[in-house]
Short mmCIF file of C-alpha atoms and ligand atoms in Angstrom, two decimals:
data_model
loop_
_atom_site.label_atom_id
_atom_site.label_comp_id
_atom_site.label_asym_id
_atom_site.label_seq_id
_atom_site.Cartn_x
_atom_site.Cartn_y
_atom_site.Cartn_z
CA MET O 1 44.87 -88.92 74.64
CA SER O 2 42.92 -88.87 72.07
CA GLY O 3 39.79 -90.93 71.81
CA SER O 4 40.71 -93.19 68.71
CA SER O 5 44.44 -93.87 70.73
CA ARG O 6 41.66 -95.77 72.81
CA LEU O 7 40.81 -97.43 70.31
CA TYR O 8 43.20 -98.94 68.81
CA ASP O 9 44.61 -99.50 72.83
CA ASP O 10 41.65 -102.52 72.35
CA PRO O 11 44.19 -105.49 72.02
CA GLU O 12 42.10 -107.48 69.88
CA LEU O 13 41.50 -104.36 67.12
CA ALA O 14 45.34 -104.00 67.31
CA ALA O 15 45.99 -107.01 66.44
CA ALA O 16 43.26 -107.29 63.56
CA TYR O 17 44.75 -103.89 62.32
CA ALA O 18 48.07 -105.51 62.25
CA ARG O 19 47.06 -108.59 60.83
CA VAL O 20 44.57 -107.19 57.85
CA SER O 21 46.71 -103.95 56.89
CA ALA O 22 49.55 -106.52 56.49
CA THR O 23 48.11 -107.66 53.37
CA ASN O 24 44.93 -105.99 52.60
CA ALA O 25 43.86 -103.81 49.43
CA ALA O 26 43.68 -100.31 50.77
CA ASN O 27 46.92 -100.22 52.60
CA ALA O 28 49.34 -103.34 51.03
CA ALA O 29 48.19 -102.52 47.46
CA TYR O 30 46.90 -98.87 47.61
CA GLU O 31 48.51 -96.21 50.14
CA ARG O 32 52.00 -97.96 50.86
CA PRO O 33 53.36 -98.31 47.69
CA ALA O 34 52.08 -94.99 46.59
CA VAL O 35 54.17 -93.83 49.94
CA HIS O 36 57.00 -95.65 49.31
CA ALA O 37 57.29 -94.65 45.65
CA LEU O 38 56.69 -90.48 46.70
CA LEU O 39 59.92 -91.29 49.72
CA GLY O 40 62.03 -93.20 47.09
CA ASP O 41 65.95 -93.51 48.27
CA VAL O 42 65.34 -93.11 51.87
CA ARG O 43 68.94 -94.77 52.42
CA ASP O 44 71.18 -93.00 55.66
CA LEU O 45 68.14 -91.08 56.02
CA ASP O 46 66.60 -90.83 59.95
CA VAL O 47 63.62 -91.02 59.63
CA LEU O 48 60.30 -90.88 62.39
CA ASP O 49 57.47 -92.71 61.27
CA ALA O 50 54.87 -90.85 63.54
CA GLY O 51 51.77 -93.34 64.10
CA CYS O 52 53.25 -96.80 63.20
CA ALA O 53 50.85 -99.30 64.43
CA ALA O 54 52.42 -102.75 63.78
CA GLY O 55 55.23 -101.31 61.99
CA GLU O 56 54.69 -101.81 58.25
CA HIS O 57 55.97 -98.29 56.81
CA SER O 58 58.92 -98.65 59.59
CA ALA O 59 60.05 -101.90 58.51
CA TRP O 60 59.91 -100.93 54.83
CA LEU O 61 61.90 -97.51 55.99
CA ALA O 62 64.67 -99.70 57.76
CA GLN O 63 64.77 -102.18 54.72
CA HIS O 64 65.91 -99.94 52.87
CA GLY O 65 68.77 -98.33 54.84
CA ALA O 66 66.86 -95.56 57.01
CA ARG O 67 67.44 -95.12 60.38
CA VAL O 68 64.30 -95.53 62.11
CA VAL O 69 62.25 -93.94 64.92
CA ALA O 70 58.65 -94.94 65.05
CA LEU O 71 55.62 -93.53 67.39
CA ASP O 72 52.57 -94.75 68.60
CA ALA O 73 49.74 -93.21 71.11
CA SER O 74 48.07 -97.34 71.80
CA GLU O 75 50.55 -99.30 73.99
CA ALA O 76 49.02 -102.68 71.88
CA MET O 77 50.25 -101.18 68.66
CA VAL O 78 53.97 -100.37 70.60
CA ARG O 79 53.59 -103.66 71.96
CA LEU O 80 53.07 -105.41 67.90
CA ALA O 81 55.69 -102.97 66.71
CA ARG O 82 58.71 -103.96 68.76
CA GLU O 83 57.37 -107.34 68.25
CA ARG O 84 57.92 -106.99 65.07
CA LEU O 85 60.64 -104.49 64.71
CA GLY O 86 62.80 -105.51 67.66
CA GLU O 87 66.90 -103.75 67.43
CA LEU O 88 65.64 -102.79 63.69
CA VAL O 89 63.51 -99.51 64.73
CA ARG O 90 63.45 -97.61 68.15
CA VAL O 91 59.86 -97.46 69.11
CA LEU O 92 58.46 -94.47 71.45
CA HIS O 93 55.22 -94.65 73.41
CA ALA O 94 53.98 -91.20 72.50
CA ASP O 95 50.84 -89.04 71.58
CA LEU O 96 50.77 -86.84 68.59
CA THR O 97 48.76 -84.15 70.50
CA GLN O 98 51.50 -83.92 73.12
CA PRO O 99 55.57 -82.36 72.90
CA LEU O 100 57.82 -84.97 71.24
CA PRO O 101 60.42 -86.88 73.01
CA LEU O 102 62.57 -86.24 70.33
CA GLU O 103 65.40 -83.64 69.90
CA ASP O 104 65.34 -80.82 67.99
CA ARG O 105 66.48 -81.31 64.03
CA SER O 106 66.87 -84.59 64.65
CA VAL O 107 65.28 -86.07 61.21
CA ASP O 108 65.49 -86.31 57.67
CA VAL O 109 62.43 -87.31 57.06
CA VAL O 110 58.80 -87.58 58.82
CA LEU O 111 55.97 -89.96 57.65
CA SER O 112 53.13 -89.77 59.36
CA SER O 113 50.38 -92.50 57.69
CA LEU O 114 47.14 -92.63 58.01
CA THR O 115 47.02 -91.15 61.40
CA LEU O 116 46.41 -87.54 61.60
CA HIS O 117 42.54 -87.31 60.05
CA TYR O 118 42.02 -88.96 64.26
CA LEU O 119 43.41 -85.58 65.54
CA GLU O 120 40.69 -82.52 65.63
CA ASP O 121 44.12 -80.26 65.32
CA TRP O 122 46.36 -80.34 62.79
CA CYS O 123 48.59 -76.95 64.26
CA ALA O 124 50.12 -78.64 67.24
CA PRO O 125 51.17 -82.22 65.56
CA LEU O 126 52.74 -80.47 62.30
CA ARG O 127 54.40 -77.58 64.87
CA GLU O 128 56.53 -80.38 65.98
CA PHE O 129 57.33 -82.05 63.19
CA ALA O 130 58.97 -78.85 61.54
CA ARG O 131 60.39 -78.36 64.83
CA VAL O 132 61.94 -82.52 64.89
CA LEU O 133 63.12 -82.01 60.99
CA ARG O 134 66.32 -80.61 59.70
CA PRO O 135 65.84 -77.70 57.76
CA GLY O 136 64.55 -78.25 54.28
CA GLY O 137 63.36 -81.49 55.60
CA ARG O 138 60.55 -83.60 53.87
CA LEU O 139 57.24 -84.40 55.90
CA VAL O 140 55.14 -87.29 53.83
CA LEU O 141 51.59 -87.55 54.87
CA SER O 142 48.97 -89.56 54.46
CA THR O 143 45.01 -89.05 55.20
CA HIS O 144 41.78 -89.68 54.48
CA HIS O 145 40.97 -88.07 50.78
CA PRO O 146 38.04 -84.78 51.59
CA PHE O 147 36.12 -86.09 48.98
CA MET O 148 36.32 -89.54 50.55
CA THR O 149 34.98 -88.11 54.10
CA ALA O 150 32.49 -84.86 52.38
CA GLY O 151 29.65 -87.39 51.91
CA ASP O 152 29.74 -88.17 55.66
CA VAL O 153 29.11 -84.75 56.81
CA ASP O 154 26.66 -81.66 56.41
CA ASP O 155 29.47 -79.17 56.06
CA TYR O 156 32.19 -79.78 53.81
CA HIS O 157 34.44 -76.83 54.27
CA ALA O 158 34.47 -77.26 57.88
CA VAL O 159 36.26 -80.09 59.97
CA ARG O 160 33.93 -82.70 61.19
CA LEU O 161 33.97 -85.11 63.53
CA VAL O 162 32.74 -88.68 61.23
CA GLU O 163 31.87 -92.02 62.92
CA GLU O 164 32.06 -94.73 60.75
CA THR O 165 31.45 -99.15 61.71
CA TRP O 166 34.16 -101.05 60.45
CA ARG O 167 33.36 -104.14 60.02
CA GLY O 168 37.46 -105.94 58.40
CA PHE O 169 38.70 -105.90 61.05
CA GLY O 170 36.95 -108.08 63.42
CA ALA O 171 33.83 -107.87 65.37
CA PRO O 172 32.15 -104.34 64.20
CA VAL O 173 33.71 -101.52 66.05
CA LEU O 174 32.58 -97.43 65.88
CA VAL O 175 36.00 -95.42 64.68
CA THR O 176 35.42 -91.83 64.82
CA PHE O 177 37.64 -89.34 62.94
CA TYR O 178 37.58 -86.48 61.11
CA HIS O 179 36.97 -85.56 57.75
CA ARG O 180 39.34 -82.00 56.43
CA PRO O 181 38.65 -79.55 54.26
CA LEU O 182 42.01 -79.39 51.19
CA HIS O 183 41.74 -75.54 51.73
CA ARG O 184 42.38 -76.43 55.70
CA ILE O 185 45.43 -79.01 55.36
CA VAL O 186 47.02 -76.97 53.26
CA ALA O 187 46.22 -73.89 55.82
CA ASP O 188 47.56 -76.06 58.79
CA LEU O 189 51.12 -77.07 57.32
CA LEU O 190 51.85 -72.99 55.91
CA ALA O 191 51.00 -71.48 59.44
CA ALA O 192 53.87 -74.55 60.32
CA GLY O 193 56.36 -73.28 58.54
CA PHE O 194 55.83 -75.40 55.55
CA THR O 195 55.76 -75.32 51.74
CA LEU O 196 54.22 -77.40 49.97
CA ARG O 197 56.33 -79.72 47.45
CA GLY O 198 53.52 -81.64 45.72
CA MET O 199 49.94 -83.33 46.73
CA HIS O 200 49.16 -86.98 44.95
CA GLU O 201 46.13 -88.85 45.13
CA PRO O 202 47.15 -92.07 44.20
CA GLN O 203 46.19 -95.34 41.76
CA PRO O 204 45.80 -98.27 43.20
CA THR O 205 48.46 -101.17 41.92
CA ALA O 206 47.40 -103.83 39.66
CA GLU O 207 47.91 -106.08 43.14
CA ALA O 208 44.63 -104.54 44.56
CA ASP O 209 42.79 -105.68 41.92
CA VAL O 210 43.40 -108.82 42.92
CA ARG O 211 43.59 -108.39 46.46
CA ASP O 212 39.89 -106.30 46.25
CA PRO O 213 38.81 -105.62 42.75
CA LYS O 214 35.77 -103.48 44.27
CA LEU O 215 37.81 -101.70 46.14
CA ALA O 216 40.07 -101.11 43.61
CA ALA O 217 37.80 -100.06 40.92
CA ARG O 218 35.86 -97.90 43.63
CA PHE O 219 39.82 -96.03 44.29
CA ARG O 220 40.46 -95.71 40.65
CA THR O 221 37.45 -93.14 40.05
CA GLU O 222 37.09 -91.66 43.86
CA PRO O 223 40.08 -90.79 45.60
CA GLY O 224 39.95 -92.93 49.22
CA PHE O 225 43.35 -91.06 50.32
CA LEU O 226 45.55 -87.85 49.45
CA ILE O 227 49.50 -88.07 50.37
CA VAL O 228 51.16 -84.81 50.90
CA ASP O 229 54.73 -83.83 50.55
CA ALA O 230 56.28 -80.83 51.98
CA GLU O 231 59.23 -79.50 52.84
CA SER O 232 60.39 -77.41 56.39
CA ALA O 233 61.97 -74.17 56.51
CA ARG O 234 65.45 -74.23 54.59
CA ARG O 235 67.22 -71.74 57.89
C1 SAM S 1 44.99 -96.56 60.81
S1 SAM S 1 46.73 -96.76 61.58
C2 SAM S 1 47.84 -96.47 60.73
C3 SAM S 1 48.96 -96.68 61.09
C4 SAM S 1 50.52 -97.42 60.01
N1 SAM S 1 50.34 -95.62 59.37
C5 SAM S 1 49.97 -97.68 58.85
O1 SAM S 1 49.25 -97.08 57.67
O2 SAM S 1 49.15 -98.71 58.91
C6 SAM S 1 46.23 -95.28 62.73
C7 SAM S 1 47.91 -95.03 63.99
O3 SAM S 1 47.70 -93.98 64.65
C8 SAM S 1 48.22 -94.14 65.96
N2 SAM S 1 47.45 -92.80 66.37
C9 SAM S 1 45.84 -91.98 67.26
N3 SAM S 1 45.96 -91.27 67.44
C10 SAM S 1 47.27 -91.05 67.79
C11 SAM S 1 48.28 -90.18 68.38
N4 SAM S 1 47.59 -88.43 68.79
N5 SAM S 1 49.37 -89.79 68.88
C12 SAM S 1 50.50 -90.71 68.07
N6 SAM S 1 49.28 -92.01 67.15
C13 SAM S 1 47.96 -91.64 67.00
C14 SAM S 1 46.78 -95.60 65.88
O4 SAM S 1 47.39 -95.26 67.66
C15 SAM S 1 47.03 -95.86 65.04
O5 SAM S 1 48.09 -96.95 65.48
#
């Protein structure tokens, strides 16, 4: 299991992340609205929420008519998601660095939100996403924008570990994730057989200005997250 999965296994951090990200500017008024607008109509679709945390995206997907399977490597997050989602969503304890406990060609959409930047290697999980998607299925993933992490590394062009102290989730906590240059994101997607439909650099919503004016002003001119829209092979 990856280092960051163990990080989110701390029940206090998991609960703090769940509480804060439910209403904060970065998730609730920036990333989630942009992802949901991009997903569009999900009615009657089978959707995998890969890296579901406490289930914010899963709840939206289920409320909008999707059949959702969610997974997370953190037991604490899986517990919170099951408490929150009840019968609405099947929540699995599973690690994206391992083969996924899903049948080939069993979902229409894979959503992986703000999770892949915890993984050094994207090839294995992207291959698994391609395997479980039906032909012509859709992968929507959000990740740290390389513009945001470039200042933390000595070489923009390489995949590099970044350490950061978070202070917005209870006691200060050291978090590690990976800076990944844009060309690697694209190359890994193409190598896994995906076609790119689009890459999006969303703008914060007006609500973000209310919730955190400083962060909203920053994200208006400096992208925080990148959202990738890709399609699996049509065979
Ligand atoms: C920042 S949270 C984002 C979660 C959620 N998608 C959201 O937008 O609120 C990252 C999540 O990825 C999960 N995660 C990290 N590494 C993982 C892995 N290897 N396999 C599955 N989940 C992982 C963590 O446990 C955590 O719940």
